[in-house]
Amino acid sequence: MAKSLFEEKLNSGKFIVTAEVGPQKGVDCSDMVHHIKLLKDKVDALNVTDHQSSVMRFPSLGGCLLVKELGGEPILQVTCRDRNRLALEADLLFAYSRGICNVLCLTGDSIDVGDHKEAKPVFDLDSVQLLRLIRTLESGKDMGGNDLKGAPQFCIGASVHPAADRIEPQLIKFEKKVAAGAQFFQTQGIYELDSLRRFMQYASQFNVKILAGIILMASVRMAQYMNENVPGVIVPQSVIDELASVEKGKGLQKGIEIAVRTIKAIKEQNLCHGVHIMAVGRESVVPEIIEAAGL
Amino acid sequence: MIVAEQKPLDEIQRMIAPYEKVLILGCGTCMTVCGAGGEREVSLLHSALRLAQARAGSNMHQFSEYTVKRQCDPEFIALLADRVREVDAILSLGCGIGVQVAAEHFPDTPVLPGVNTSFMGAVSELGVWDERCAACGDCRLAETAGICPITRCTKGILNGPCAGTKNGKCEANKDIDCAWILIYERLARLGQLEKMRRYYPPRNFRTIPRPRRLVNLVKADMGEEHG
Ligand code: SF4
Ligand code: SF4
């Protein structure tokens, strides 16, 4: 039996669409609720980010509960930056008890890129170890080797960076994640298809589902900012030029066009198993992207 | 070796404010090499404090100075008993260990830290020090081609690079090499990439119950020589 609705969809062979919502800083969840309502029936699952870019926010666990309450299928993003193994285990037990059964396991961005630069970085585990921790919990044991009263069952995923400038070490890590039990991967942003195609030629030997990450670019400034400041992001010059070619105020429209074009090409060429759309604050246009891409 | 940085003068002045007679105590080992608290720095600090006091038109403090061979060694600290008897406080330019050994040895005398002990490192170029070991108690350099992932990767992760590395640099600091790219390259060069493919379980922090103690009875029996 599938461990979650999302796992069932992953195994169905259909083209998967996921998107994400980012919790706000503060207790007013109205925007998040709005985005969840807008997206929940248009995607196969909704990620909720975990203090993305090391900026303190409402927790991903709380966001996932909202997704659940509103009738959506959540993917809990869990990073190792802020919690040691006890806290990670406890959060996972709680998540499962509330029907949150999909987890994306991430190491987490460095504290230095965020808004609490003086905080203690935890990183008791890394992403590979977190994947293994989940399989350990599923076996009915905690990391201390103690028996659990009731074991959770999760559909687990991880991230991979097909466009990294040094791909070999990333692939070594990817294989470790597969061996640790990752069932699906949501990739870092894909802006040109060659790197994705090359990656898929290699990755197709593994029995895992790959969802190409699509980051919506709202302006040429955003693309440049991301290149300079967001860990690992490499937006190609061709995309920057294209965004720069339109008149002021039309950047978002261009960004949507690029996202739609990329998604369509991925789907038509059957490059991978689905897409993961990251609108970083522009969630309200995601339905438009999904529709225009014919998903 | 241990690397430290002298505290700002105003912080030092605030610390010593309550005490009339202050012994500025240097250390002849790591603190001399890293230039934070050897004989030279003791004398420079001594002059700076006297000058500051003269400028303020006060003669509140009387300073004396001395540099021991190794402040972290009780045998050397013991030799200071006469000097310490004469003062109200010790301003130590030893590392945090030196400060504590002195404090333990002289229970009636306040010992104040004049340096911020920073890390264990090596000199990269003249006057530049880089952290190289966090004394994790479970050395993995055999698996990582002699490059420490605990200190040199911002996240101290064990199973390969995070996705944040770009141009071979770390996501936390564009000027610092990504440890895992260095490890990858050196393992590839040594023909040992299988070491990177291996899974490494979470670190065992029990190897470092604080405070740590190391007993080496053989050495103790042989009466290891000091000096
Ligand atoms: S792995 Fe790094 S921190 Fe640990 S003992 Fe070796 S060099 Fe030091
Ligand atoms: S970029 Fe490299 S050194 Fe920096 S945190 Fe990631 S793996 Fe570690």
Coordinates of C-alpha atoms and ligand atoms in Angstrom, one line a residue:
Chain A
M1 CA 0.0 0.0 0.0
A2 CA 1.2 3.5 -0.8
K3 CA 2.4 5.5 2.1
S4 CA 0.7 8.6 0.9
L5 CA -1.4 10.0 -1.9
F6 CA 1.7 11.6 -3.4
E7 CA 3.6 8.3 -3.4
E8 CA 0.6 6.7 -5.2
K9 CA 0.8 9.4 -7.9
L10 CA 4.6 9.0 -8.2
N11 CA 4.1 5.4 -8.9
S12 CA 1.2 5.9 -11.3
G13 CA 3.5 7.0 -14.1
K14 CA 1.7 10.3 -14.7
F15 CA 3.6 13.5 -15.2
I16 CA 3.9 14.9 -11.7
V17 CA 3.5 18.6 -10.7
T18 CA 4.5 20.0 -7.4
A19 CA 4.8 23.6 -6.2
E20 CA 5.8 25.2 -3.0
V21 CA 4.5 27.7 -0.5
G22 CA 6.7 29.7 1.8
P23 CA 5.5 30.5 5.3
Q24 CA 5.5 34.1 6.3
K25 CA 7.5 35.7 9.1
G26 CA 4.7 36.2 11.8
V27 CA 1.5 34.6 12.8
D28 CA -0.8 36.0 10.1
C29 CA -1.2 33.0 7.8
S30 CA -3.7 34.6 5.5
D31 CA -1.4 34.8 2.4
M32 CA -0.3 31.2 2.9
V33 CA -3.9 30.0 3.3
H34 CA -4.7 31.9 0.1
H35 CA -1.8 30.3 -1.8
I36 CA -2.7 26.9 -0.5
K37 CA -6.3 27.2 -1.6
L38 CA -5.2 28.5 -5.0
L39 CA -2.8 25.6 -5.6
K40 CA -3.9 22.5 -3.7
D41 CA -6.2 21.1 -6.5
K42 CA -3.8 22.0 -9.3
V43 CA -0.8 20.1 -8.1
D44 CA 0.0 16.6 -6.9
A45 CA 1.6 17.9 -3.7
L46 CA 2.7 21.2 -2.1
N47 CA 6.1 21.7 -0.5
V48 CA 6.3 23.9 2.5
T49 CA 9.7 25.4 2.9
D50 CA 11.7 25.2 6.2
H51 CA 13.2 28.6 7.0
Q52 CA 14.2 29.0 3.4
S53 CA 17.6 30.7 2.9
S54 CA 18.1 30.5 6.7
V55 CA 15.5 33.3 7.2
M56 CA 13.4 32.6 10.3
R57 CA 9.7 32.0 9.5
F58 CA 6.6 30.2 10.6
P59 CA 7.5 26.5 10.6
S60 CA 7.2 24.1 7.7
L61 CA 5.4 21.7 10.0
G62 CA 2.7 24.4 10.8
G63 CA 2.4 25.1 7.1
C64 CA 2.0 21.4 6.3
L65 CA -0.8 21.2 8.9
L66 CA -2.6 24.0 7.1
V67 CA -2.2 22.3 3.8
K68 CA -3.7 19.2 5.3
E69 CA -6.6 21.1 7.0
L70 CA -7.4 22.7 3.7
G71 CA -7.5 19.4 1.9
G72 CA -4.1 19.4 0.1
E73 CA -1.2 17.0 0.0
P74 CA 1.8 18.4 1.8
I75 CA 5.5 17.7 1.4
L76 CA 7.3 18.6 4.6
Q77 CA 10.7 20.2 3.9
V78 CA 13.1 19.3 6.7
T79 CA 16.6 20.8 7.0
C80 CA 19.4 19.8 9.4
R81 CA 20.4 23.3 10.1
D82 CA 18.3 24.0 13.1
R83 CA 17.6 20.8 14.9
N84 CA 19.6 18.0 16.3
R85 CA 18.7 14.4 15.9
L86 CA 16.3 14.3 18.9
A87 CA 14.4 17.3 17.5
L88 CA 14.3 15.9 14.0
E89 CA 13.0 12.5 15.2
A90 CA 10.3 14.2 17.3
D91 CA 9.2 16.5 14.5
L92 CA 8.9 13.5 12.2
L93 CA 6.9 11.5 14.7
F94 CA 4.5 14.4 15.1
A95 CA 4.2 15.0 11.3
Y96 CA 3.3 11.4 10.7
S97 CA 0.7 11.5 13.6
R98 CA -1.0 14.3 11.7
G99 CA -1.0 12.6 8.3
I100 CA 2.0 14.5 6.9
C101 CA 3.7 11.6 5.2
N102 CA 5.9 13.1 2.5
V103 CA 9.3 14.5 3.5
L104 CA 11.9 16.3 1.5
C105 CA 15.3 15.8 3.3
L106 CA 17.7 18.7 3.0
T107 CA 21.0 19.6 4.6
G108 CA 19.8 23.3 4.7
D109 CA 21.4 26.5 3.7
S110 CA 24.3 27.9 5.8
I111 CA 23.3 30.2 8.7
D112 CA 25.5 32.9 7.1
V113 CA 23.2 33.5 4.2
G114 CA 20.2 34.2 6.5
D115 CA 18.8 36.8 8.9
H116 CA 20.0 35.2 12.2
K117 CA 23.7 35.2 11.4
E118 CA 24.7 34.8 15.1
A119 CA 22.7 31.6 15.6
K120 CA 24.4 28.3 16.3
P121 CA 24.4 26.1 13.2
V122 CA 23.4 22.6 14.2
F123 CA 24.0 20.2 11.3
D124 CA 24.0 17.2 13.7
L125 CA 23.0 15.2 10.5
D126 CA 23.4 15.8 6.8
S127 CA 20.8 15.1 4.2
V128 CA 22.0 11.6 3.5
Q129 CA 21.9 10.8 7.2
L130 CA 18.5 12.3 7.6
L131 CA 17.1 10.0 4.8
R132 CA 18.6 7.0 6.7
L133 CA 17.2 8.3 10.0
I134 CA 13.7 8.2 8.4
R135 CA 14.2 4.6 7.3
T136 CA 15.4 3.8 10.8
L137 CA 12.2 5.2 12.3
E138 CA 10.1 3.2 9.9
S139 CA 11.8 0.1 11.1
G140 CA 10.4 0.8 14.6
K141 CA 13.6 2.1 16.2
D142 CA 14.9 5.5 17.0
M143 CA 18.5 6.5 16.5
G144 CA 19.4 5.5 20.0
G145 CA 18.3 1.9 19.1
N146 CA 15.2 2.1 21.3
D147 CA 11.8 0.6 20.3
L148 CA 9.1 3.0 19.1
K149 CA 5.5 2.6 20.2
G150 CA 4.1 2.8 16.7
A151 CA 6.4 3.4 13.7
P152 CA 5.8 6.0 11.0
Q153 CA 5.9 5.4 7.2
F154 CA 7.1 8.1 4.9
C155 CA 7.5 8.8 1.2
I156 CA 10.9 10.5 1.2
G157 CA 12.7 12.7 -1.3
A158 CA 15.8 14.8 -1.6
S159 CA 17.3 17.4 -3.8
V160 CA 19.9 17.2 -6.5
H161 CA 21.7 19.9 -8.6
P162 CA 21.9 18.8 -12.3
A163 CA 23.4 22.1 -13.3
A164 CA 26.1 22.4 -10.7
D165 CA 29.3 23.7 -12.0
R166 CA 31.1 20.7 -10.6
I167 CA 28.7 17.9 -11.3
E168 CA 30.8 14.8 -10.4
P169 CA 30.8 15.3 -6.6
Q170 CA 27.1 16.1 -6.7
L171 CA 26.5 12.8 -8.5
I172 CA 28.4 10.9 -5.9
K173 CA 26.1 12.4 -3.3
F174 CA 23.0 11.8 -5.4
E175 CA 23.9 8.1 -5.4
K176 CA 24.3 8.1 -1.7
K177 CA 20.8 9.6 -1.4
V178 CA 19.4 6.9 -3.6
A179 CA 21.1 4.2 -1.5
A180 CA 19.7 5.9 1.6
G181 CA 16.2 5.4 0.4
A182 CA 15.2 8.6 -1.5
Q183 CA 12.2 7.8 -3.7
F184 CA 11.9 11.2 -5.5
F185 CA 14.2 14.2 -6.2
Q186 CA 13.2 17.8 -6.7
T187 CA 16.1 19.4 -8.5
Q188 CA 17.6 22.8 -8.0
G189 CA 16.5 25.3 -10.6
I190 CA 16.7 24.2 -14.3
Y191 CA 17.1 27.0 -16.8
E192 CA 18.4 25.1 -19.9
L193 CA 17.7 21.6 -20.8
D194 CA 21.1 20.3 -21.7
S195 CA 22.3 19.7 -18.2
L196 CA 18.9 18.1 -17.3
R197 CA 19.2 15.9 -20.3
R198 CA 22.7 14.8 -19.4
F199 CA 21.7 14.2 -15.8
M200 CA 18.7 12.1 -16.8
Q201 CA 20.8 9.9 -19.1
Y202 CA 22.8 9.0 -16.0
A203 CA 20.0 9.0 -13.4
S204 CA 17.6 6.8 -15.4
Q205 CA 19.5 3.8 -14.2
F206 CA 18.1 4.4 -10.7
N207 CA 14.6 3.6 -9.7
V208 CA 13.7 7.1 -8.5
K209 CA 11.5 9.9 -9.8
I210 CA 13.0 13.1 -10.8
L211 CA 11.0 16.4 -10.8
A212 CA 12.8 19.3 -12.5
G213 CA 12.9 22.4 -10.4
I214 CA 11.5 25.5 -12.2
I215 CA 12.2 28.8 -10.4
L216 CA 10.1 31.6 -11.6
M217 CA 12.2 34.7 -12.5
A218 CA 10.3 37.9 -11.9
S219 CA 12.9 40.3 -13.3
V220 CA 16.4 40.5 -14.6
R221 CA 17.4 42.0 -11.2
M222 CA 16.1 38.9 -9.4
A223 CA 18.1 36.6 -11.8
Q224 CA 21.3 38.6 -11.2
Y225 CA 20.6 38.7 -7.4
M226 CA 20.1 34.9 -7.3
N227 CA 23.3 34.3 -9.3
E228 CA 25.3 36.4 -6.8
N229 CA 23.6 35.5 -3.6
V230 CA 21.6 32.3 -3.6
P231 CA 23.7 29.2 -2.8
G232 CA 24.5 27.1 -5.9
V233 CA 22.2 29.0 -8.3
I234 CA 23.6 29.5 -11.8
V235 CA 21.2 31.4 -14.1
P236 CA 22.7 31.2 -17.6
Q237 CA 23.5 34.4 -19.4
S238 CA 20.9 33.6 -22.2
V239 CA 18.1 33.7 -19.6
I240 CA 19.4 36.9 -18.1
D241 CA 19.6 38.5 -21.6
E242 CA 16.1 37.3 -22.4
L243 CA 14.7 38.9 -19.2
A244 CA 16.6 42.1 -20.0
S245 CA 15.2 42.3 -23.5
V246 CA 11.7 43.3 -22.3
E247 CA 10.6 46.7 -21.2
K248 CA 10.4 47.6 -17.5
G249 CA 7.5 46.1 -15.7
K250 CA 7.2 43.2 -18.2
G251 CA 9.8 41.0 -16.4
L252 CA 7.3 38.8 -14.6
Q253 CA 5.4 38.1 -17.9
K254 CA 8.7 37.1 -19.5
G255 CA 9.6 34.9 -16.5
I256 CA 6.3 33.2 -16.8
E257 CA 6.9 32.6 -20.5
I258 CA 10.3 31.1 -19.8
A259 CA 8.9 28.8 -17.1
V260 CA 6.0 27.7 -19.3
R261 CA 8.4 27.1 -22.3
T262 CA 10.8 25.1 -20.1
I263 CA 8.0 23.0 -18.6
K264 CA 6.4 22.3 -22.0
A265 CA 9.8 21.2 -23.4
I266 CA 10.5 18.9 -20.5
K267 CA 7.1 17.3 -20.8
E268 CA 7.0 17.0 -24.6
Q269 CA 10.5 15.5 -24.7
N270 CA 9.7 13.2 -21.8
L271 CA 12.9 14.4 -20.1
C272 CA 12.0 13.5 -16.5
H273 CA 9.1 12.5 -14.3
G274 CA 7.6 15.9 -13.5
V275 CA 8.2 19.4 -12.5
H276 CA 8.5 21.3 -9.2
I277 CA 7.5 24.9 -9.6
M278 CA 9.1 27.4 -7.2
A279 CA 7.5 30.8 -7.5
V280 CA 9.4 32.4 -4.6
G281 CA 6.7 34.8 -3.4
R282 CA 4.7 34.9 -6.7
E283 CA 2.6 31.8 -5.9
S284 CA -0.5 33.6 -7.3
V285 CA 0.7 33.2 -10.9
V286 CA 1.5 29.4 -10.6
P287 CA -2.1 28.4 -11.7
E288 CA -1.5 30.5 -14.9
I289 CA 1.8 28.7 -15.5
I290 CA 0.2 25.3 -15.0
E291 CA -2.6 26.1 -17.3
A292 CA -0.4 27.6 -20.0
A293 CA 2.0 24.6 -19.9
G294 CA -1.0 22.3 -20.4
L295 CA -0.4 20.3 -17.2
Chain B
M1 CA 48.8 25.4 17.2
I2 CA 46.4 27.6 19.1
V3 CA 45.6 30.9 17.5
A4 CA 44.2 33.9 19.3
E5 CA 43.7 37.6 18.9
Q6 CA 44.3 40.3 21.5
K7 CA 41.2 41.9 22.9
P8 CA 40.6 45.6 22.1
L9 CA 42.4 48.0 24.5
D10 CA 39.2 49.5 25.9
E11 CA 37.8 46.1 26.8
I12 CA 41.1 45.3 28.6
Q13 CA 40.9 48.6 30.4
R14 CA 37.4 47.9 31.6
M15 CA 38.4 44.5 32.9
I16 CA 41.4 45.7 34.9
A17 CA 39.6 48.8 36.2
P18 CA 39.1 47.5 39.8
Y19 CA 42.7 46.4 40.3
E20 CA 45.7 48.6 41.2
K21 CA 48.6 46.2 40.7
V22 CA 48.3 44.2 37.5
L23 CA 50.7 41.6 36.2
I24 CA 50.6 41.3 32.4
L25 CA 51.5 37.6 31.8
G26 CA 52.5 36.4 28.4
C27 CA 53.0 32.9 27.0
G28 CA 56.1 31.8 25.2
T29 CA 54.5 29.1 23.1
C30 CA 51.5 29.4 20.8
M31 CA 50.7 33.0 21.8
T32 CA 54.2 34.1 20.9
V33 CA 54.1 32.4 17.5
C34 CA 50.6 33.8 16.6
G35 CA 51.6 37.3 17.9
A36 CA 48.8 37.6 20.4
G37 CA 50.6 37.4 23.7
G38 CA 54.3 36.7 23.6
E39 CA 57.1 38.8 25.2
R40 CA 56.8 41.4 22.5
E41 CA 53.0 41.8 22.8
V42 CA 53.2 41.9 26.6
S43 CA 55.6 44.8 26.4
L44 CA 53.6 46.6 23.7
L45 CA 50.4 46.2 25.7
H46 CA 52.2 47.3 28.9
S47 CA 53.3 50.6 27.1
A48 CA 49.8 51.1 25.6
L49 CA 48.1 50.8 29.0
R50 CA 50.6 53.1 30.6
L51 CA 50.2 55.6 27.9
A52 CA 46.4 55.5 28.0
Q53 CA 46.6 56.0 31.8
A54 CA 49.0 59.0 31.5
R55 CA 46.7 60.6 28.9
A56 CA 43.8 60.2 31.2
G57 CA 45.8 61.9 33.9
S58 CA 45.6 59.0 36.2
N59 CA 48.1 56.7 37.9
M60 CA 45.5 54.3 39.1
H61 CA 47.4 51.1 37.9
Q62 CA 50.9 49.8 38.5
F63 CA 51.9 47.3 35.9
S64 CA 54.5 44.6 35.8
E65 CA 55.2 42.1 33.0
Y66 CA 56.4 38.6 32.6
T67 CA 56.3 35.9 30.0
V68 CA 56.4 32.2 31.0
K69 CA 57.5 29.5 28.6
R70 CA 54.1 27.8 28.6
Q71 CA 51.1 29.1 30.5
C72 CA 49.1 25.9 30.1
D73 CA 51.7 24.0 32.1
P74 CA 51.3 24.1 35.9
E75 CA 55.0 23.5 36.4
F76 CA 55.8 26.8 34.7
I77 CA 53.0 28.6 36.4
A78 CA 54.2 27.5 39.8
L79 CA 57.4 29.4 39.3
L80 CA 55.4 32.7 39.4
A81 CA 54.3 32.5 43.0
D82 CA 56.5 35.4 44.2
R83 CA 55.4 37.7 41.4
V84 CA 51.8 36.9 41.9
R85 CA 51.9 37.6 45.6
E86 CA 52.8 41.2 44.8
V87 CA 49.8 42.0 42.5
D88 CA 46.0 42.3 42.7
A89 CA 45.2 40.7 39.4
I90 CA 46.8 38.9 36.5
L91 CA 46.0 40.0 32.9
S92 CA 46.9 36.9 31.0
L93 CA 47.8 36.9 27.4
G94 CA 47.9 33.1 27.3
C95 CA 45.1 31.3 25.5
G96 CA 42.0 30.3 27.4
I97 CA 43.8 27.3 28.7
G98 CA 46.7 29.3 30.1
V99 CA 44.2 31.6 31.8
Q100 CA 42.5 28.7 33.5
V101 CA 45.7 27.0 34.6
A102 CA 46.8 30.3 36.2
A103 CA 43.4 30.7 37.8
E104 CA 43.5 27.2 39.2
H105 CA 46.9 27.7 40.6
F106 CA 46.3 31.1 42.2
P107 CA 42.9 30.7 43.8
D108 CA 43.1 34.1 45.5
T109 CA 44.1 36.2 42.5
P110 CA 41.7 37.2 39.7
V111 CA 43.0 36.1 36.3
L112 CA 41.6 38.1 33.3
P113 CA 41.8 37.0 29.7
G114 CA 43.6 39.5 27.5
V115 CA 43.1 37.6 24.3
N116 CA 40.2 35.9 22.5
T117 CA 41.2 32.4 21.8
S118 CA 40.0 31.7 18.3
F119 CA 40.9 28.3 16.9
M120 CA 43.6 25.7 16.1
G121 CA 45.2 26.4 12.9
A122 CA 48.1 26.8 10.6
V123 CA 49.8 29.8 9.1
S124 CA 48.9 30.2 5.4
E125 CA 50.9 33.3 4.7
L126 CA 52.7 35.8 6.8
G127 CA 50.3 37.0 9.5
V128 CA 47.3 34.9 8.2
W129 CA 46.0 31.9 10.1
D130 CA 43.5 29.4 9.0
E131 CA 41.5 27.0 11.1
R132 CA 42.4 23.4 10.4
C133 CA 41.2 21.2 13.3
A134 CA 38.4 21.3 15.8
A135 CA 39.7 18.5 17.9
C136 CA 36.6 16.4 17.2
G137 CA 38.1 13.4 18.8
D138 CA 37.5 11.1 15.9
C139 CA 39.9 12.1 13.1
R140 CA 38.7 11.3 9.6
L141 CA 41.5 12.7 7.6
A142 CA 42.4 9.2 6.2
E143 CA 39.0 9.2 4.4
T144 CA 39.0 12.8 3.3
A145 CA 42.4 13.0 1.7
G146 CA 43.9 14.9 4.6
I147 CA 41.4 17.8 4.4
C148 CA 39.2 18.2 7.5
P149 CA 35.5 18.4 6.7
I150 CA 34.6 19.3 10.3
T151 CA 36.4 22.6 10.3
R152 CA 36.8 23.4 6.6
C153 CA 33.2 22.8 5.6
T154 CA 30.9 25.5 7.2
K155 CA 28.3 22.8 7.9
G156 CA 30.8 20.1 8.9
I157 CA 29.0 17.6 6.8
L158 CA 30.4 14.1 6.1
N159 CA 28.8 12.7 2.9
G160 CA 29.9 15.2 0.2
P161 CA 29.2 18.7 -0.9
C162 CA 25.9 20.5 -0.4
A163 CA 24.3 22.0 -3.5
G164 CA 25.4 25.5 -2.5
T165 CA 29.0 25.3 -3.7
K166 CA 29.8 27.5 -6.7
N167 CA 33.1 28.1 -8.5
G168 CA 34.7 25.8 -6.0
K169 CA 33.8 28.2 -3.2
C170 CA 31.6 27.8 -0.1
E171 CA 28.1 29.1 -0.1
A172 CA 28.8 30.8 3.2
N173 CA 31.8 32.8 2.0
K174 CA 32.9 33.4 -1.6
D175 CA 36.5 33.7 -0.5
I176 CA 36.7 30.3 1.1
D177 CA 37.2 27.1 -0.8
C178 CA 34.5 24.5 -0.5
A179 CA 36.1 21.8 1.6
W180 CA 34.2 19.1 -0.3
I181 CA 35.4 20.2 -3.7
L182 CA 38.9 20.1 -2.3
I183 CA 38.3 16.7 -0.9
Y184 CA 36.8 15.4 -4.1
E185 CA 39.7 16.8 -6.2
R186 CA 42.4 15.3 -3.9
L187 CA 40.7 11.9 -3.6
A188 CA 40.4 11.8 -7.4
R189 CA 44.1 12.7 -7.7
L190 CA 45.0 9.9 -5.3
G191 CA 42.7 7.5 -7.1
Q192 CA 40.6 7.0 -3.9
L193 CA 37.2 8.3 -4.9
E194 CA 35.6 5.1 -3.5
K195 CA 36.2 6.7 -0.1
M196 CA 33.8 9.5 -1.0
R197 CA 31.2 7.0 -2.3
R198 CA 31.1 5.3 1.1
Y199 CA 28.3 6.3 3.6
Y200 CA 29.4 8.0 6.8
P201 CA 27.0 7.8 9.7
P202 CA 26.3 10.8 11.9
R203 CA 29.1 11.9 14.1
N204 CA 29.4 10.4 17.6
F205 CA 29.4 13.4 19.8
R206 CA 29.9 11.2 22.8
T207 CA 33.6 11.0 21.9
I208 CA 33.6 14.6 23.2
P209 CA 31.8 14.6 26.6
R210 CA 32.8 17.9 28.0
P211 CA 35.2 18.5 29.5
R212 CA 37.4 16.0 27.8
R213 CA 40.3 14.2 29.5
L214 CA 43.1 12.3 28.1
V215 CA 45.1 9.9 30.2
N216 CA 48.4 8.7 28.8
L217 CA 49.9 6.7 31.7
V218 CA 52.9 5.5 29.7
K219 CA 54.1 9.1 29.2
A220 CA 53.2 10.0 32.8
D221 CA 55.3 7.1 34.1
M222 CA 58.3 8.0 32.1
G223 CA 58.1 11.5 33.6
E224 CA 57.9 13.3 30.3
E225 CA 60.4 16.0 30.1
H226 CA 59.3 19.6 30.1
G227 CA 61.0 22.3 28.2
Ligands
SF4_1 S1 38.6 15.2 11.6 FE1 39.2 17.4 11.6 S2 38.5 18.1 13.6 FE2 38.5 15.9 13.7 S3 40.5 15.5 14.6 FE3 40.7 15.3 12.3 S4 41.4 17.3 11.7 FE4 40.6 17.6 13.8
SF4_2 S1 29.7 24.8 0.0 FE1 31.1 23.2 0.5 S2 32.2 23.9 2.4 FE2 30.4 25.2 2.1 S3 28.8 24.2 3.4 FE3 28.6 23.4 1.3 S4 29.8 21.5 1.2 FE4 30.4 22.7 3.0

